[in-house]
PDB file of C-alpha atoms and ligand atoms in Angstrom:
ATOM      1  CA  MET A   1      18.855  83.554 150.926  1.00  0.00           C
ATOM      2  CA  ALA A   2      18.489  83.769 147.192  1.00  0.00           C
ATOM      3  CA  TRP A   3      22.122  83.069 146.346  1.00  0.00           C
ATOM      4  CA  ARG A   4      22.901  80.486 148.989  1.00  0.00           C
ATOM      5  CA  SER A   5      21.397  77.408 147.440  1.00  0.00           C
ATOM      6  CA  SER A   6      24.377  75.890 145.577  1.00  0.00           C
ATOM      7  CA  GLY A   7      24.810  72.130 145.715  1.00  0.00           C
ATOM      8  CA  SER A   8      27.029  69.465 144.159  1.00  0.00           C
ATOM      9  CA  THR A   9      24.147  67.445 142.681  1.00  0.00           C
ATOM     10  CA  ASN A  10      20.702  68.306 141.343  1.00  0.00           C
ATOM     11  CA  GLU A  11      19.126  66.784 144.485  1.00  0.00           C
ATOM     12  CA  GLU A  12      21.328  68.854 146.779  1.00  0.00           C
ATOM     13  CA  LEU A  13      20.559  72.043 144.839  1.00  0.00           C
ATOM     14  CA  VAL A  14      16.820  71.359 145.097  1.00  0.00           C
ATOM     15  CA  GLU A  15      17.026  70.592 148.829  1.00  0.00           C
ATOM     16  CA  LYS A  16      18.835  73.900 149.433  1.00  0.00           C
ATOM     17  CA  LEU A  17      16.313  75.840 147.329  1.00  0.00           C
ATOM     18  CA  CYS A  18      13.622  74.322 149.570  1.00  0.00           C
ATOM     19  CA  LEU A  19      15.529  75.057 152.792  1.00  0.00           C
ATOM     20  CA  ASN A  20      15.989  78.679 151.694  1.00  0.00           C
ATOM     21  CA  ASN A  21      12.272  78.895 150.892  1.00  0.00           C
ATOM     22  CA  MET A  22      12.847  79.615 147.201  1.00  0.00           C
ATOM     23  CA  ILE A  23      10.931  76.418 146.378  1.00  0.00           C
ATOM     24  CA  LYS A  24       7.808  76.405 148.549  1.00  0.00           C
ATOM     25  CA  SER A  25       5.513  73.762 147.089  1.00  0.00           C
ATOM     26  CA  ASP A  26       5.976  70.048 146.669  1.00  0.00           C
ATOM     27  CA  VAL A  27       4.783  70.157 143.031  1.00  0.00           C
ATOM     28  CA  VAL A  28       7.551  72.598 142.118  1.00  0.00           C
ATOM     29  CA  LYS A  29      10.068  70.541 144.096  1.00  0.00           C
ATOM     30  CA  GLN A  30       9.136  67.359 142.212  1.00  0.00           C
ATOM     31  CA  ALA A  31       9.488  69.152 138.866  1.00  0.00           C
ATOM     32  CA  PHE A  32      12.934  70.443 139.851  1.00  0.00           C
ATOM     33  CA  LEU A  33      13.980  66.924 140.862  1.00  0.00           C
ATOM     34  CA  LYS A  34      12.747  65.520 137.560  1.00  0.00           C
ATOM     35  CA  VAL A  35      14.580  68.003 135.324  1.00  0.00           C
ATOM     36  CA  ASP A  36      18.338  67.690 135.881  1.00  0.00           C
ATOM     37  CA  ARG A  37      19.923  71.097 135.441  1.00  0.00           C
ATOM     38  CA  GLY A  38      23.124  69.256 134.445  1.00  0.00           C
ATOM     39  CA  ASN A  39      21.521  68.652 131.032  1.00  0.00           C
ATOM     40  CA  TYR A  40      21.008  72.396 130.491  1.00  0.00           C
ATOM     41  CA  ALA A  41      23.797  74.448 132.119  1.00  0.00           C
ATOM     42  CA  PRO A  42      27.129  74.217 130.269  1.00  0.00           C
ATOM     43  CA  SER A  43      29.175  74.538 133.487  1.00  0.00           C
ATOM     44  CA  SER A  44      28.649  74.403 137.280  1.00  0.00           C
ATOM     45  CA  PRO A  45      25.013  73.369 136.787  1.00  0.00           C
ATOM     46  CA  TYR A  46      24.281  73.029 140.496  1.00  0.00           C
ATOM     47  CA  ALA A  47      25.687  76.427 141.539  1.00  0.00           C
ATOM     48  CA  ASP A  48      22.995  78.966 142.412  1.00  0.00           C
ATOM     49  CA  CYS A  49      24.144  81.551 139.888  1.00  0.00           C
ATOM     50  CA  PRO A  50      23.611  82.316 136.208  1.00  0.00           C
ATOM     51  CA  GLN A  51      25.910  80.701 133.618  1.00  0.00           C
ATOM     52  CA  THR A  52      26.752  82.022 130.194  1.00  0.00           C
ATOM     53  CA  LEU A  53      25.374  80.151 127.172  1.00  0.00           C
ATOM     54  CA  GLY A  54      27.161  82.253 124.529  1.00  0.00           C
ATOM     55  CA  HIS A  55      25.443  84.640 122.066  1.00  0.00           C
ATOM     56  CA  GLY A  56      24.734  87.090 124.908  1.00  0.00           C
ATOM     57  CA  ALA A  57      22.453  84.589 126.646  1.00  0.00           C
ATOM     58  CA  THR A  58      22.642  83.213 130.175  1.00  0.00           C
ATOM     59  CA  ILE A  59      20.802  80.407 131.886  1.00  0.00           C
ATOM     60  CA  SER A  60      19.244  82.176 134.863  1.00  0.00           C
ATOM     61  CA  ALA A  61      20.197  81.266 138.425  1.00  0.00           C
ATOM     62  CA  PRO A  62      18.264  78.352 139.953  1.00  0.00           C
ATOM     63  CA  HIS A  63      16.608  80.602 142.559  1.00  0.00           C
ATOM     64  CA  MET A  64      15.192  82.763 139.726  1.00  0.00           C
ATOM     65  CA  HIS A  65      13.776  79.691 137.990  1.00  0.00           C
ATOM     66  CA  ALA A  66      12.310  78.636 141.349  1.00  0.00           C
ATOM     67  CA  SER A  67      10.720  82.043 141.824  1.00  0.00           C
ATOM     68  CA  ALA A  68       9.223  81.979 138.315  1.00  0.00           C
ATOM     69  CA  ALA A  69       7.848  78.466 138.820  1.00  0.00           C
ATOM     70  CA  GLU A  70       6.313  79.354 142.204  1.00  0.00           C
ATOM     71  CA  HIS A  71       4.678  82.513 140.858  1.00  0.00           C
ATOM     72  CA  LEU A  72       3.247  80.719 137.824  1.00  0.00           C
ATOM     73  CA  LEU A  73       2.092  77.562 139.611  1.00  0.00           C
ATOM     74  CA  PRO A  74      -1.378  78.857 140.662  1.00  0.00           C
ATOM     75  CA  THR A  75      -2.165  79.595 137.007  1.00  0.00           C
ATOM     76  CA  LEU A  76      -0.633  76.363 135.708  1.00  0.00           C
ATOM     77  CA  GLN A  77      -2.433  74.248 138.288  1.00  0.00           C
ATOM     78  CA  PRO A  78      -5.388  76.266 139.609  1.00  0.00           C
ATOM     79  CA  PRO A  79      -6.477  75.146 143.089  1.00  0.00           C
ATOM     80  CA  ALA A  80      -9.721  73.130 143.172  1.00  0.00           C
ATOM     81  CA  GLY A  81     -12.747  75.385 143.555  1.00  0.00           C
ATOM     82  CA  SER A  82     -10.953  78.411 142.105  1.00  0.00           C
ATOM     83  CA  GLY A  83     -13.566  78.671 139.352  1.00  0.00           C
ATOM     84  CA  ARG A  84     -10.948  78.506 136.626  1.00  0.00           C
ATOM     85  CA  PRO A  85     -11.709  76.403 133.558  1.00  0.00           C
ATOM     86  CA  SER A  86     -10.326  72.865 133.901  1.00  0.00           C
ATOM     87  CA  SER A  87      -7.439  71.967 131.656  1.00  0.00           C
ATOM     88  CA  LYS A  88      -9.671  69.322 130.058  1.00  0.00           C
ATOM     89  CA  ALA A  89     -12.196  71.956 129.003  1.00  0.00           C
ATOM     90  CA  ARG A  90      -9.456  74.205 127.698  1.00  0.00           C
ATOM     91  CA  PRO A  91      -5.952  72.814 127.236  1.00  0.00           C
ATOM     92  CA  THR A  92      -3.360  74.893 129.042  1.00  0.00           C
ATOM     93  CA  ARG A  93      -1.016  76.870 126.798  1.00  0.00           C
ATOM     94  CA  VAL A  94       2.306  78.207 128.012  1.00  0.00           C
ATOM     95  CA  LEU A  95       4.755  80.539 126.230  1.00  0.00           C
ATOM     96  CA  ASP A  96       8.404  80.796 127.356  1.00  0.00           C
ATOM     97  CA  ILE A  97       9.963  83.800 125.580  1.00  0.00           C
ATOM     98  CA  GLY A  98      13.779  83.651 125.424  1.00  0.00           C
ATOM     99  CA  SER A  99      13.975  79.927 126.096  1.00  0.00           C
ATOM    100  CA  GLY A 100      17.802  79.873 125.947  1.00  0.00           C
ATOM    101  CA  SER A 101      19.024  76.612 127.475  1.00  0.00           C
ATOM    102  CA  GLY A 102      15.508  75.151 127.401  1.00  0.00           C
ATOM    103  CA  TYR A 103      15.686  74.357 131.116  1.00  0.00           C
ATOM    104  CA  LEU A 104      12.683  76.404 132.216  1.00  0.00           C
ATOM    105  CA  THR A 105      10.739  75.352 129.122  1.00  0.00           C
ATOM    106  CA  HIS A 106      11.137  71.738 130.263  1.00  0.00           C
ATOM    107  CA  LEU A 107      10.341  72.608 133.861  1.00  0.00           C
ATOM    108  CA  LEU A 108       7.136  74.399 132.808  1.00  0.00           C
ATOM    109  CA  ALA A 109       6.117  71.299 130.837  1.00  0.00           C
ATOM    110  CA  GLU A 110       6.491  69.291 134.056  1.00  0.00           C
ATOM    111  CA  LEU A 111       4.128  71.759 135.755  1.00  0.00           C
ATOM    112  CA  LEU A 112       1.295  71.406 133.244  1.00  0.00           C
ATOM    113  CA  PRO A 113      -1.950  70.450 134.992  1.00  0.00           C
ATOM    114  CA  ALA A 114      -2.192  66.984 136.466  1.00  0.00           C
ATOM    115  CA  ASP A 115      -5.591  66.392 134.858  1.00  0.00           C
ATOM    116  CA  ALA A 116      -4.113  66.808 131.384  1.00  0.00           C
ATOM    117  CA  PRO A 117      -3.729  63.387 129.715  1.00  0.00           C
ATOM    118  CA  SER A 118      -0.646  61.819 131.255  1.00  0.00           C
ATOM    119  CA  ASP A 119       0.426  59.880 128.169  1.00  0.00           C
ATOM    120  CA  VAL A 120       2.302  62.388 126.065  1.00  0.00           C
ATOM    121  CA  SER A 121       0.602  61.430 122.817  1.00  0.00           C
ATOM    122  CA  VAL A 122      -1.098  63.808 120.425  1.00  0.00           C
ATOM    123  CA  ALA A 123      -4.881  63.420 120.538  1.00  0.00           C
ATOM    124  CA  ALA A 124      -6.625  61.707 117.625  1.00  0.00           C
ATOM    125  CA  ASP A 125      -7.802  65.034 116.222  1.00  0.00           C
ATOM    126  CA  GLY A 126      -4.183  66.173 116.024  1.00  0.00           C
ATOM    127  CA  LYS A 127      -4.637  68.756 118.788  1.00  0.00           C
ATOM    128  CA  VAL A 128      -2.072  68.851 121.559  1.00  0.00           C
ATOM    129  CA  PRO A 129      -3.785  68.636 124.984  1.00  0.00           C
ATOM    130  CA  ALA A 130      -1.588  71.055 126.915  1.00  0.00           C
ATOM    131  CA  SER A 131       1.642  72.517 125.708  1.00  0.00           C
ATOM    132  CA  VAL A 132       4.620  74.788 126.164  1.00  0.00           C
ATOM    133  CA  VAL A 133       6.235  76.804 123.369  1.00  0.00           C
ATOM    134  CA  GLY A 134       9.855  77.860 123.906  1.00  0.00           C
ATOM    135  CA  LEU A 135      10.638  80.878 121.730  1.00  0.00           C
ATOM    136  CA  GLU A 136      14.142  82.036 120.749  1.00  0.00           C
ATOM    137  CA  HIS A 137      15.291  84.618 118.251  1.00  0.00           C
ATOM    138  CA  ILE A 138      18.742  83.050 117.806  1.00  0.00           C
ATOM    139  CA  GLU A 139      18.652  79.824 115.824  1.00  0.00           C
ATOM    140  CA  VAL A 140      21.624  78.142 117.530  1.00  0.00           C
ATOM    141  CA  LEU A 141      19.993  78.780 120.901  1.00  0.00           C
ATOM    142  CA  ARG A 142      16.632  77.468 119.736  1.00  0.00           C
ATOM    143  CA  ASP A 143      18.512  74.347 118.610  1.00  0.00           C
ATOM    144  CA  MET A 144      20.446  74.219 121.896  1.00  0.00           C
ATOM    145  CA  GLY A 145      17.239  74.132 123.924  1.00  0.00           C
ATOM    146  CA  GLU A 146      15.890  71.352 121.750  1.00  0.00           C
ATOM    147  CA  ARG A 147      19.166  69.413 121.896  1.00  0.00           C
ATOM    148  CA  ASN A 148      19.410  69.746 125.681  1.00  0.00           C
ATOM    149  CA  MET A 149      15.896  68.444 126.037  1.00  0.00           C
ATOM    150  CA  SER A 150      16.672  65.514 123.741  1.00  0.00           C
ATOM    151  CA  LYS A 151      19.271  64.225 126.223  1.00  0.00           C
ATOM    152  CA  THR A 152      16.632  62.354 128.225  1.00  0.00           C
ATOM    153  CA  GLU A 153      13.984  59.900 127.155  1.00  0.00           C
ATOM    154  CA  GLU A 154      11.341  61.965 128.868  1.00  0.00           C
ATOM    155  CA  GLY A 155      12.459  65.125 127.084  1.00  0.00           C
ATOM    156  CA  ARG A 156      12.415  63.334 123.731  1.00  0.00           C
ATOM    157  CA  ALA A 157       8.863  62.148 124.401  1.00  0.00           C
ATOM    158  CA  LEU A 158       7.721  65.688 125.225  1.00  0.00           C
ATOM    159  CA  LEU A 159       9.197  66.919 121.940  1.00  0.00           C
ATOM    160  CA  ALA A 160       7.875  64.039 119.847  1.00  0.00           C
ATOM    161  CA  SER A 161       4.334  64.573 121.156  1.00  0.00           C
ATOM    162  CA  GLY A 162       4.380  68.305 120.447  1.00  0.00           C
ATOM    163  CA  ARG A 163       3.716  69.080 124.119  1.00  0.00           C
ATOM    164  CA  VAL A 164       6.954  71.060 123.958  1.00  0.00           C
ATOM    165  CA  ARG A 165       7.789  72.993 120.805  1.00  0.00           C
ATOM    166  CA  PHE A 166      10.802  75.215 120.258  1.00  0.00           C
ATOM    167  CA  ARG A 167      10.226  78.068 117.807  1.00  0.00           C
ATOM    168  CA  LEU A 168      12.403  80.697 116.152  1.00  0.00           C
ATOM    169  CA  GLY A 169      11.133  84.271 116.294  1.00  0.00           C
ATOM    170  CA  ASP A 170      11.051  87.659 118.000  1.00  0.00           C
ATOM    171  CA  GLY A 171       8.985  87.442 121.186  1.00  0.00           C
ATOM    172  CA  ARG A 172       8.961  91.093 122.290  1.00  0.00           C
ATOM    173  CA  LYS A 173       5.319  91.447 121.337  1.00  0.00           C
ATOM    174  CA  GLY A 174       4.370  87.860 122.025  1.00  0.00           C
ATOM    175  CA  TRP A 175       3.984  84.931 119.682  1.00  0.00           C
ATOM    176  CA  VAL A 176       1.200  83.396 117.643  1.00  0.00           C
ATOM    177  CA  GLU A 177       1.440  79.780 116.540  1.00  0.00           C
ATOM    178  CA  PRO A 178       0.348  79.199 112.930  1.00  0.00           C
ATOM    179  CA  GLY A 179      -3.229  77.921 112.964  1.00  0.00           C
ATOM    180  CA  GLU A 180      -3.692  78.965 116.615  1.00  0.00           C
ATOM    181  CA  GLU A 181      -4.276  82.679 116.007  1.00  0.00           C
ATOM    182  CA  GLU A 182      -7.068  83.086 118.542  1.00  0.00           C
ATOM    183  CA  ALA A 183      -5.735  80.766 121.232  1.00  0.00           C
ATOM    184  CA  GLY A 184      -3.708  83.067 123.523  1.00  0.00           C
ATOM    185  CA  TRP A 185      -1.638  81.868 126.473  1.00  0.00           C
ATOM    186  CA  ASP A 186      -2.575  80.934 130.030  1.00  0.00           C
ATOM    187  CA  VAL A 187       0.982  81.600 131.116  1.00  0.00           C
ATOM    188  CA  ILE A 188       3.676  83.779 129.579  1.00  0.00           C
ATOM    189  CA  HIS A 189       7.187  83.648 131.035  1.00  0.00           C
ATOM    190  CA  VAL A 190       9.743  86.111 129.710  1.00  0.00           C
ATOM    191  CA  GLY A 191      13.396  85.193 130.270  1.00  0.00           C
ATOM    192  CA  ALA A 192      14.976  88.526 129.225  1.00  0.00           C
ATOM    193  CA  ALA A 193      14.248  92.125 130.225  1.00  0.00           C
ATOM    194  CA  ALA A 194      11.708  94.135 128.217  1.00  0.00           C
ATOM    195  CA  VAL A 195      12.060  97.901 127.735  1.00  0.00           C
ATOM    196  CA  LYS A 196       8.358  98.169 128.500  1.00  0.00           C
ATOM    197  CA  LEU A 197       5.311  96.064 129.133  1.00  0.00           C
ATOM    198  CA  HIS A 198       3.915  95.973 125.598  1.00  0.00           C
ATOM    199  CA  ASP A 199       0.116  95.937 125.268  1.00  0.00           C
ATOM    200  CA  GLU A 200       0.358  93.274 122.554  1.00  0.00           C
ATOM    201  CA  LEU A 201       1.935  90.906 125.076  1.00  0.00           C
ATOM    202  CA  VAL A 202      -0.760  91.564 127.664  1.00  0.00           C
ATOM    203  CA  GLN A 203      -3.468  91.100 125.010  1.00  0.00           C
ATOM    204  CA  GLN A 204      -2.141  87.606 124.305  1.00  0.00           C
ATOM    205  CA  LEU A 205      -2.835  86.536 127.891  1.00  0.00           C
ATOM    206  CA  ARG A 206      -5.984  84.508 128.285  1.00  0.00           C
ATOM    207  CA  SER A 207      -8.658  85.347 130.853  1.00  0.00           C
ATOM    208  CA  PRO A 208      -7.597  84.204 133.351  1.00  0.00           C
ATOM    209  CA  GLY A 209      -3.872  84.198 132.736  1.00  0.00           C
ATOM    210  CA  ARG A 210      -0.586  85.282 134.294  1.00  0.00           C
ATOM    211  CA  MET A 211       2.677  86.678 132.988  1.00  0.00           C
ATOM    212  CA  PHE A 212       6.068  86.786 134.752  1.00  0.00           C
ATOM    213  CA  ILE A 213       8.303  89.356 133.071  1.00  0.00           C
ATOM    214  CA  PRO A 214      11.433  91.381 133.884  1.00  0.00           C
ATOM    215  CA  VAL A 215      10.974  95.011 132.790  1.00  0.00           C
ATOM    216  CA  GLU A 216      13.475  97.886 132.747  1.00  0.00           C
ATOM    217  CA  ASP A 217      12.621 100.558 135.323  1.00  0.00           C
ATOM    218  CA  GLU A 218      11.212 103.680 133.728  1.00  0.00           C
ATOM    219  CA  GLU A 219      13.368 106.168 135.556  1.00  0.00           C
ATOM    220  CA  GLY A 220      16.842 105.990 136.992  1.00  0.00           C
ATOM    221  CA  VAL A 221      19.975 103.996 136.552  1.00  0.00           C
ATOM    222  CA  GLY A 222      19.224 100.899 134.543  1.00  0.00           C
ATOM    223  CA  GLY A 223      17.414  98.885 137.199  1.00  0.00           C
ATOM    224  CA  GLN A 224      14.914  96.134 136.389  1.00  0.00           C
ATOM    225  CA  HIS A 225      12.030  94.577 138.263  1.00  0.00           C
ATOM    226  CA  ILE A 226       9.991  91.441 137.824  1.00  0.00           C
ATOM    227  CA  TRP A 227       6.347  92.250 137.116  1.00  0.00           C
ATOM    228  CA  ALA A 228       3.480  89.827 137.604  1.00  0.00           C
ATOM    229  CA  VAL A 229       0.668  90.668 135.200  1.00  0.00           C
ATOM    230  CA  ASP A 230      -2.681  89.036 135.937  1.00  0.00           C
ATOM    231  CA  LYS A 231      -5.741  88.957 133.741  1.00  0.00           C
ATOM    232  CA  ASP A 232      -8.811  87.783 135.603  1.00  0.00           C
ATOM    233  CA  ALA A 233     -11.756  85.803 134.216  1.00  0.00           C
ATOM    234  CA  GLU A 234     -13.490  89.069 133.249  1.00  0.00           C
ATOM    235  CA  GLY A 235     -10.448  90.365 131.407  1.00  0.00           C
ATOM    236  CA  ASN A 236      -9.390  92.920 134.055  1.00  0.00           C
ATOM    237  CA  VAL A 237      -5.621  93.388 134.125  1.00  0.00           C
ATOM    238  CA  THR A 238      -3.533  94.052 137.246  1.00  0.00           C
ATOM    239  CA  LYS A 239       0.195  94.678 137.188  1.00  0.00           C
ATOM    240  CA  LYS A 240       2.325  94.140 140.274  1.00  0.00           C
ATOM    241  CA  ARG A 241       6.002  95.055 140.643  1.00  0.00           C
ATOM    242  CA  LEU A 242       7.631  92.212 142.582  1.00  0.00           C
ATOM    243  CA  PHE A 243      11.409  92.544 143.122  1.00  0.00           C
ATOM    244  CA  GLY A 244      14.611  93.881 141.574  1.00  0.00           C
ATOM    245  CA  VAL A 245      16.564  91.640 139.147  1.00  0.00           C
ATOM    246  CA  ARG A 246      19.350  91.640 136.538  1.00  0.00           C
ATOM    247  CA  TYR A 247      18.412  89.937 133.281  1.00  0.00           C
ATOM    248  CA  VAL A 248      19.982  90.193 129.821  1.00  0.00           C
ATOM    249  CA  PRO A 249      17.798  92.411 127.588  1.00  0.00           C
ATOM    250  CA  LEU A 250      15.308  91.379 124.930  1.00  0.00           C
ATOM    251  CA  THR A 251      16.962  92.604 121.730  1.00  0.00           C
ATOM    252  CA  ASP A 252      16.840  92.568 117.947  1.00  0.00           C
ATOM    253  CA  ALA A 253      18.174  89.284 116.617  1.00  0.00           C
ATOM    254  CA  PRO A 254      21.828  89.675 115.545  1.00  0.00           C
ATOM    255  CA  LYS A 255      22.236  90.001 111.745  1.00  0.00           C
TER     256      LYS A 255
HETATM  257  N1  SAH B 301      15.141  81.189 130.282  1.00  0.00           N
HETATM  258  C1  SAH B 301      16.444  81.131 129.659  1.00  0.00           C
HETATM  259  C2  SAH B 301      17.015  82.524 129.593  1.00  0.00           C
HETATM  260  C3  SAH B 301      18.049  82.695 128.544  1.00  0.00           C
HETATM  261  S1  SAH B 301      18.737  84.349 128.494  1.00  0.00           S
HETATM  262  C4  SAH B 301      17.344  80.225 130.491  1.00  0.00           C
HETATM  263  O1  SAH B 301      17.271  80.307 131.709  1.00  0.00           O
HETATM  264  O2  SAH B 301      18.123  79.461 129.906  1.00  0.00           O
HETATM  265  C5  SAH B 301      17.522  85.226 127.576  1.00  0.00           C
HETATM  266  C6  SAH B 301      17.245  84.671 126.215  1.00  0.00           C
HETATM  267  O3  SAH B 301      16.361  85.556 125.539  1.00  0.00           O
HETATM  268  C7  SAH B 301      18.473  84.531 125.325  1.00  0.00           C
HETATM  269  O4  SAH B 301      18.597  83.201 124.944  1.00  0.00           O
HETATM  270  C8  SAH B 301      18.184  85.443 124.134  1.00  0.00           C
HETATM  271  O5  SAH B 301      18.660  84.930 122.905  1.00  0.00           O
HETATM  272  C9  SAH B 301      16.665  85.519 124.159  1.00  0.00           C
HETATM  273  N2  SAH B 301      16.106  86.713 123.522  1.00  0.00           N
HETATM  274  C10 SAH B 301      16.581  87.985 123.586  1.00  0.00           C
HETATM  275  N3  SAH B 301      15.807  88.830 122.847  1.00  0.00           N
HETATM  276  C11 SAH B 301      14.817  88.056 122.317  1.00  0.00           C
HETATM  277  C12 SAH B 301      13.712  88.351 121.467  1.00  0.00           C
HETATM  278  N4  SAH B 301      13.502  89.592 120.992  1.00  0.00           N
HETATM  279  N5  SAH B 301      12.875  87.347 121.123  1.00  0.00           N
HETATM  280  C13 SAH B 301      13.107  86.070 121.582  1.00  0.00           C
HETATM  281  N6  SAH B 301      14.142  85.732 122.375  1.00  0.00           N
HETATM  282  C14 SAH B 301      14.997  86.716 122.741  1.00  0.00           C
END
C-alpha cells in the first residue's frame, strides 16, 4: 500500500498514510499534521511519490518519510521503563544527512522527546537542549531547506533557537559539529544511498542509538536496501536489512 496514499491536502495525505498503515503511531501522525509538506515539495506536495528538487536531489515519497519516522521513533522517544537515558540527562541529538528539502529535518525536530524543554529557547549556558542537524553538500539545497523551514513561524522559531541547524558538508562518513567533537548522535537518518555502511558513521552513533540508511546492495544489479543499524547501551552493533528502495546516491559535491 506504499504508493496509494496520495491526497489533495496535507490532512488527507496523512489520513491515507495512516489508513495504509505507513503511519502507525499517533505521535508520528501529529508530527506529519504539524509539518505541511506543501512548504517543502516544489510540486504535487500531497502525492505519495518523490518530487525532483533540482541538483540531482529529490524529496522522498511521503510513505518513505513515514517509514523513516516510525523506525526512528523508539530511539527519539524511548518508551518509559526502557532503561534509556532521559533526554533531560542527555539532550537528544539527531543528524539528517542529505537534508534536501528540509522536510524530514523539520519532522524529526517535531519528534524530539516530549520531556525536552518545550519552549524553543537556548538554555542559559548556551547549550541547545535537543537538536537536529540537517546536512547538505550542495549550498543551494542547504539554503533551500532553511528557506522552506522559514515559511512558518514555528519553523523560524526552531531555527532561531538552534534546535534545528542546517550545515554544509559531506556526510558520507558522518558529521561532527565544531565544539561537539565527542557528542555523537542518538539518531542518524541518511536520505541518499551509501555505497557501503562506513564504520566512521556507525562509530558516531551513541550507545544506545539508531541509524536508518539506504545502502547499495553488494552484489547484483544496482539494488538498494534500507538498513537499520542499532547500537545498544553496551555498544554492541546490530545491522538489519529492512526492505528494497530506490534513493539517489550519496556523491561527491559537484565542482
Ligand atoms: N531527505 C531529503 C532527501 C533529498 S535527496 C528530502 O526528502 O528532501 C538526497 C540529498 O542528499 C540531496 O539533497 C543531495 O544533495 C544530498 N547528498 C548527496 N550526497 C551527499 C553527501 N556526500 N553529503 C551530504 N549530502 C549529500
